[in-house]
Every structure is written in structure tokens, then in C-alpha cells.
Amino acid sequence: MGDLVPLPRPAHRAPAPQRPEPLWREVVGRELRAERRRQDRTLADVAGDAGISVQYLSEVERGLKEPSSEILGAVHGALGLRLVELTGRVSRALRPSGPVALAA
């Protein structure tokens, strides 16, 4: 028998780089910060009303800390938000902006 000749491989395209999905804590932090700024309130003001330190609230807003449900409740309460409002905003922020292709 003769030598085997390899068949050419089909051109393989690397998938387009996708931006990684943000962490939940990052989106929650952005939403809390946006609401605080909409209300023209300081970190110290909201932290004081929530009963937490300014440093901790700052870290939550920057997405560096994963707040417990108690802390989250204190902060959204200090901002006059209901939990359903906050989670709705977070859900909308996480929703894909373009078409979504689902594989079967």
C-alpha cells in the first residue's frame, strides 16, 4: 500500500472574544452607587443610615465585597429601595443587550 496523505483540515476560526459576564456583586454595587448618587447622598450618609462603615459600603459599591442579605437589606433600606426594585434593576443590567443564540 502507498503512503497515507493527510487530508487538509478545515479552517478553524477561534470564537470571537466575549466580555466576561460581570459578577452579581459588581452589578449590585453599581446599582446601589447609582441610586445613592441619584439621591445626591454621600457614602457617610447612607452608611450611617444603614449602620455599616463607610469603608464597607464603598467596597460593596465597587463590587469588592459580597454583602450578606442583612447588609444588603440595610443598604437598600437606607436608600428607600425595596428589594424587588433593586433585584429588578440588577436583572435588567445583566440581561444581554443583543440577540441570544441558543444551541439545541
Short mmCIF file of N, CA and C in Angstrom, two decimals:
data_model
loop_
_atom_site.label_atom_id
_atom_site.label_comp_id
_atom_site.label_asym_id
_atom_site.label_seq_id
_atom_site.Cartn_x
_atom_site.Cartn_y
_atom_site.Cartn_z
N MET A 1 0.84 -1.17 0.00
CA MET A 1 0.00 0.00 0.00
C MET A 1 0.88 1.23 0.00
N GLY A 2 0.32 2.30 -0.50
CA GLY A 2 1.08 3.53 -0.60
C GLY A 2 1.06 4.33 0.69
N ASP A 3 1.77 5.41 0.68
CA ASP A 3 1.79 6.29 1.84
C ASP A 3 0.44 6.99 1.98
N LEU A 4 0.04 7.17 3.24
CA LEU A 4 -1.20 7.89 3.51
C LEU A 4 -0.92 9.38 3.43
N VAL A 5 -1.80 10.06 2.76
CA VAL A 5 -1.67 11.51 2.64
C VAL A 5 -2.74 12.13 3.54
N PRO A 6 -2.30 12.95 4.49
CA PRO A 6 -3.31 13.56 5.37
C PRO A 6 -4.21 14.51 4.59
N LEU A 7 -5.48 14.47 4.95
CA LEU A 7 -6.44 15.38 4.33
C LEU A 7 -6.29 16.75 4.97
N PRO A 8 -6.50 17.77 4.20
CA PRO A 8 -6.41 19.12 4.80
C PRO A 8 -7.52 19.31 5.83
N ARG A 9 -7.14 19.93 6.91
CA ARG A 9 -8.11 20.21 7.96
C ARG A 9 -8.92 21.44 7.59
N PRO A 10 -10.19 21.43 7.92
CA PRO A 10 -10.98 22.64 7.65
C PRO A 10 -10.46 23.79 8.50
N ALA A 11 -10.54 24.96 7.93
CA ALA A 11 -10.09 26.15 8.66
C ALA A 11 -10.93 26.30 9.93
N HIS A 12 -10.26 26.51 11.02
CA HIS A 12 -10.94 26.66 12.31
C HIS A 12 -10.84 28.11 12.74
N ARG A 13 -11.98 28.68 12.99
CA ARG A 13 -11.98 30.05 13.46
C ARG A 13 -12.14 30.05 14.97
N ALA A 14 -11.32 30.83 15.58
CA ALA A 14 -11.45 30.98 17.03
C ALA A 14 -12.70 31.80 17.30
N PRO A 15 -13.44 31.44 18.34
CA PRO A 15 -14.63 32.22 18.65
C PRO A 15 -14.24 33.67 18.98
N ALA A 16 -15.13 34.56 18.62
CA ALA A 16 -14.89 35.97 18.90
C ALA A 16 -14.76 36.15 20.41
N PRO A 17 -13.78 36.91 20.84
CA PRO A 17 -13.62 37.10 22.29
C PRO A 17 -14.86 37.77 22.85
N GLN A 18 -15.35 37.22 23.94
CA GLN A 18 -16.51 37.78 24.60
C GLN A 18 -16.10 38.39 25.92
N ARG A 19 -16.75 39.48 26.23
CA ARG A 19 -16.50 40.11 27.51
C ARG A 19 -17.09 39.20 28.59
N PRO A 20 -16.33 38.91 29.61
CA PRO A 20 -16.87 38.02 30.65
C PRO A 20 -18.09 38.66 31.33
N GLU A 21 -19.00 37.80 31.71
CA GLU A 21 -20.19 38.27 32.40
C GLU A 21 -19.77 38.87 33.75
N PRO A 22 -20.36 40.00 34.14
CA PRO A 22 -19.98 40.60 35.42
C PRO A 22 -20.47 39.73 36.57
N LEU A 23 -19.83 39.87 37.69
CA LEU A 23 -20.28 39.18 38.90
C LEU A 23 -21.51 39.89 39.45
N TRP A 24 -22.36 39.13 40.09
CA TRP A 24 -23.58 39.68 40.67
C TRP A 24 -23.26 40.82 41.63
N ARG A 25 -22.23 40.63 42.46
CA ARG A 25 -21.90 41.66 43.44
C ARG A 25 -21.45 42.95 42.77
N GLU A 26 -20.84 42.85 41.59
CA GLU A 26 -20.41 44.06 40.87
C GLU A 26 -21.62 44.84 40.37
N VAL A 27 -22.60 44.14 39.84
CA VAL A 27 -23.80 44.81 39.32
C VAL A 27 -24.61 45.39 40.47
N VAL A 28 -24.75 44.66 41.56
CA VAL A 28 -25.47 45.18 42.73
C VAL A 28 -24.78 46.45 43.22
N GLY A 29 -23.47 46.40 43.32
CA GLY A 29 -22.72 47.58 43.77
C GLY A 29 -22.92 48.78 42.87
N ARG A 30 -22.88 48.55 41.56
CA ARG A 30 -23.11 49.66 40.62
C ARG A 30 -24.50 50.25 40.78
N GLU A 31 -25.49 49.38 40.97
CA GLU A 31 -26.87 49.87 41.13
C GLU A 31 -27.04 50.64 42.43
N LEU A 32 -26.43 50.16 43.50
CA LEU A 32 -26.51 50.88 44.77
C LEU A 32 -25.82 52.25 44.66
N ARG A 33 -24.66 52.26 44.05
CA ARG A 33 -23.94 53.53 43.89
C ARG A 33 -24.74 54.50 43.01
N ALA A 34 -25.31 54.00 41.93
CA ALA A 34 -26.09 54.85 41.03
C ALA A 34 -27.28 55.46 41.78
N GLU A 35 -27.96 54.66 42.59
CA GLU A 35 -29.11 55.17 43.34
C GLU A 35 -28.65 56.19 44.38
N ARG A 36 -27.56 55.92 45.07
CA ARG A 36 -27.05 56.87 46.06
C ARG A 36 -26.72 58.20 45.39
N ARG A 37 -26.10 58.14 44.24
CA ARG A 37 -25.75 59.38 43.52
C ARG A 37 -26.99 60.09 42.99
N ARG A 38 -27.99 59.31 42.53
CA ARG A 38 -29.25 59.94 42.07
C ARG A 38 -29.88 60.74 43.21
N GLN A 39 -29.73 60.23 44.42
CA GLN A 39 -30.28 60.91 45.59
C GLN A 39 -29.35 62.00 46.12
N ASP A 40 -28.20 62.15 45.49
CA ASP A 40 -27.21 63.15 45.90
C ASP A 40 -26.83 62.97 47.38
N ARG A 41 -26.56 61.72 47.74
CA ARG A 41 -26.17 61.40 49.12
C ARG A 41 -24.73 60.93 49.15
N THR A 42 -24.10 61.12 50.29
CA THR A 42 -22.71 60.71 50.46
C THR A 42 -22.64 59.27 50.96
N LEU A 43 -21.45 58.69 50.81
CA LEU A 43 -21.21 57.37 51.38
C LEU A 43 -21.47 57.39 52.88
N ALA A 44 -20.98 58.44 53.55
CA ALA A 44 -21.13 58.53 55.01
C ALA A 44 -22.60 58.60 55.41
N ASP A 45 -23.40 59.33 54.66
CA ASP A 45 -24.81 59.47 54.96
C ASP A 45 -25.52 58.11 54.87
N VAL A 46 -25.33 57.41 53.77
CA VAL A 46 -26.01 56.13 53.56
C VAL A 46 -25.46 55.07 54.52
N ALA A 47 -24.15 55.03 54.68
CA ALA A 47 -23.55 54.07 55.61
C ALA A 47 -24.07 54.27 57.02
N GLY A 48 -24.17 55.53 57.44
CA GLY A 48 -24.70 55.83 58.78
C GLY A 48 -26.13 55.35 58.94
N ASP A 49 -26.97 55.61 57.93
CA ASP A 49 -28.36 55.16 57.99
C ASP A 49 -28.46 53.64 57.97
N ALA A 50 -27.54 52.99 57.27
CA ALA A 50 -27.56 51.52 57.17
C ALA A 50 -26.89 50.85 58.37
N GLY A 51 -26.13 51.62 59.15
CA GLY A 51 -25.45 51.05 60.30
C GLY A 51 -24.21 50.24 59.94
N ILE A 52 -23.55 50.65 58.86
CA ILE A 52 -22.31 49.98 58.45
C ILE A 52 -21.23 51.03 58.26
N SER A 53 -20.00 50.59 58.11
CA SER A 53 -18.91 51.54 57.94
C SER A 53 -18.88 52.09 56.51
N VAL A 54 -18.36 53.28 56.40
CA VAL A 54 -18.19 53.91 55.08
C VAL A 54 -17.29 53.04 54.21
N GLN A 55 -16.22 52.51 54.79
CA GLN A 55 -15.29 51.65 54.05
C GLN A 55 -16.00 50.44 53.47
N TYR A 56 -16.85 49.81 54.29
CA TYR A 56 -17.54 48.61 53.82
C TYR A 56 -18.52 48.95 52.71
N LEU A 57 -19.28 50.02 52.86
CA LEU A 57 -20.22 50.43 51.81
C LEU A 57 -19.47 50.74 50.53
N SER A 58 -18.34 51.40 50.63
CA SER A 58 -17.53 51.71 49.45
C SER A 58 -17.10 50.42 48.75
N GLU A 59 -16.69 49.42 49.52
CA GLU A 59 -16.26 48.15 48.93
C GLU A 59 -17.43 47.41 48.29
N VAL A 60 -18.61 47.51 48.89
CA VAL A 60 -19.81 46.90 48.30
C VAL A 60 -20.13 47.58 46.97
N GLU A 61 -20.12 48.91 46.97
CA GLU A 61 -20.42 49.65 45.74
C GLU A 61 -19.43 49.37 44.62
N ARG A 62 -18.19 49.10 44.98
CA ARG A 62 -17.17 48.81 43.96
C ARG A 62 -17.14 47.34 43.57
N GLY A 63 -18.01 46.54 44.16
CA GLY A 63 -18.08 45.12 43.82
C GLY A 63 -16.98 44.29 44.41
N LEU A 64 -16.33 44.80 45.45
CA LEU A 64 -15.22 44.07 46.07
C LEU A 64 -15.69 43.16 47.19
N LYS A 65 -16.83 43.46 47.77
CA LYS A 65 -17.37 42.66 48.87
C LYS A 65 -18.72 42.08 48.45
N GLU A 66 -18.97 40.86 48.86
CA GLU A 66 -20.25 40.18 48.64
C GLU A 66 -21.09 40.44 49.89
N PRO A 67 -22.06 41.37 49.81
CA PRO A 67 -22.81 41.70 51.03
C PRO A 67 -23.75 40.57 51.45
N SER A 68 -23.88 40.38 52.76
CA SER A 68 -24.86 39.43 53.27
C SER A 68 -26.26 39.99 53.00
N SER A 69 -27.26 39.14 53.16
CA SER A 69 -28.63 39.62 52.95
C SER A 69 -28.99 40.70 53.96
N GLU A 70 -28.44 40.62 55.17
CA GLU A 70 -28.71 41.64 56.18
C GLU A 70 -28.10 42.99 55.79
N ILE A 71 -26.87 42.96 55.31
CA ILE A 71 -26.21 44.21 54.88
C ILE A 71 -26.93 44.78 53.68
N LEU A 72 -27.25 43.93 52.72
CA LEU A 72 -27.96 44.38 51.53
C LEU A 72 -29.30 45.00 51.91
N GLY A 73 -30.00 44.37 52.84
CA GLY A 73 -31.27 44.91 53.30
C GLY A 73 -31.11 46.26 53.97
N ALA A 74 -30.06 46.40 54.76
CA ALA A 74 -29.81 47.68 55.44
C ALA A 74 -29.50 48.78 54.44
N VAL A 75 -28.71 48.46 53.43
CA VAL A 75 -28.31 49.48 52.45
C VAL A 75 -29.49 49.86 51.55
N HIS A 76 -30.20 48.87 51.01
CA HIS A 76 -31.31 49.25 50.14
C HIS A 76 -32.40 49.94 50.94
N GLY A 77 -32.54 49.58 52.22
CA GLY A 77 -33.50 50.28 53.08
C GLY A 77 -33.09 51.72 53.33
N ALA A 78 -31.79 51.93 53.55
CA ALA A 78 -31.28 53.29 53.77
C ALA A 78 -31.48 54.17 52.54
N LEU A 79 -31.52 53.53 51.38
CA LEU A 79 -31.74 54.27 50.13
C LEU A 79 -33.22 54.39 49.78
N GLY A 80 -34.08 53.78 50.58
CA GLY A 80 -35.51 53.84 50.31
C GLY A 80 -35.93 52.94 49.16
N LEU A 81 -35.14 51.94 48.87
CA LEU A 81 -35.46 50.99 47.81
C LEU A 81 -36.08 49.74 48.41
N ARG A 82 -36.98 49.13 47.68
CA ARG A 82 -37.45 47.81 48.06
C ARG A 82 -36.54 46.78 47.40
N LEU A 83 -36.43 45.62 47.99
CA LEU A 83 -35.57 44.58 47.43
C LEU A 83 -35.99 44.22 46.02
N VAL A 84 -37.27 44.17 45.76
CA VAL A 84 -37.75 43.83 44.41
C VAL A 84 -37.29 44.88 43.38
N GLU A 85 -37.22 46.15 43.79
CA GLU A 85 -36.73 47.19 42.88
C GLU A 85 -35.25 46.98 42.57
N LEU A 86 -34.47 46.71 43.60
CA LEU A 86 -33.04 46.51 43.42
C LEU A 86 -32.77 45.29 42.55
N THR A 87 -33.42 44.18 42.86
CA THR A 87 -33.17 42.96 42.07
C THR A 87 -33.66 43.12 40.64
N GLY A 88 -34.72 43.87 40.44
CA GLY A 88 -35.19 44.14 39.07
C GLY A 88 -34.16 44.93 38.29
N ARG A 89 -33.57 45.93 38.92
CA ARG A 89 -32.53 46.72 38.25
C ARG A 89 -31.32 45.86 37.91
N VAL A 90 -30.94 45.00 38.85
CA VAL A 90 -29.79 44.13 38.61
C VAL A 90 -30.09 43.16 37.47
N SER A 91 -31.29 42.61 37.46
CA SER A 91 -31.68 41.69 36.38
C SER A 91 -31.64 42.37 35.02
N ARG A 92 -32.15 43.59 34.96
CA ARG A 92 -32.12 44.32 33.68
C ARG A 92 -30.69 44.61 33.24
N ALA A 93 -29.83 44.93 34.20
CA ALA A 93 -28.43 45.22 33.86
C ALA A 93 -27.71 43.98 33.36
N LEU A 94 -28.11 42.81 33.84
CA LEU A 94 -27.47 41.57 33.42
C LEU A 94 -28.04 41.00 32.13
N ARG A 95 -29.19 41.48 31.71
CA ARG A 95 -29.84 40.97 30.51
C ARG A 95 -28.96 41.26 29.29
N PRO A 96 -28.76 40.27 28.44
CA PRO A 96 -27.95 40.51 27.25
C PRO A 96 -28.56 41.61 26.40
N SER A 97 -27.70 42.44 25.84
CA SER A 97 -28.20 43.55 25.04
C SER A 97 -28.44 43.18 23.58
N GLY A 98 -27.82 42.12 23.12
CA GLY A 98 -28.00 41.70 21.73
C GLY A 98 -28.76 40.41 21.65
N PRO A 99 -28.84 39.87 20.43
CA PRO A 99 -29.54 38.60 20.28
C PRO A 99 -28.82 37.47 21.00
N VAL A 100 -29.57 36.53 21.48
CA VAL A 100 -29.02 35.38 22.17
C VAL A 100 -29.27 34.15 21.32
N ALA A 101 -28.22 33.40 21.02
CA ALA A 101 -28.34 32.18 20.24
C ALA A 101 -28.30 30.99 21.20
N LEU A 102 -29.32 30.19 21.13
CA LEU A 102 -29.39 29.01 21.99
C LEU A 102 -29.14 27.78 21.13
N ALA A 103 -28.26 26.91 21.58
CA ALA A 103 -27.99 25.68 20.87
C ALA A 103 -28.95 24.61 21.35
N ALA A 104 -29.41 23.80 20.40
CA ALA A 104 -30.33 22.71 20.77
C ALA A 104 -29.57 21.45 21.04
#
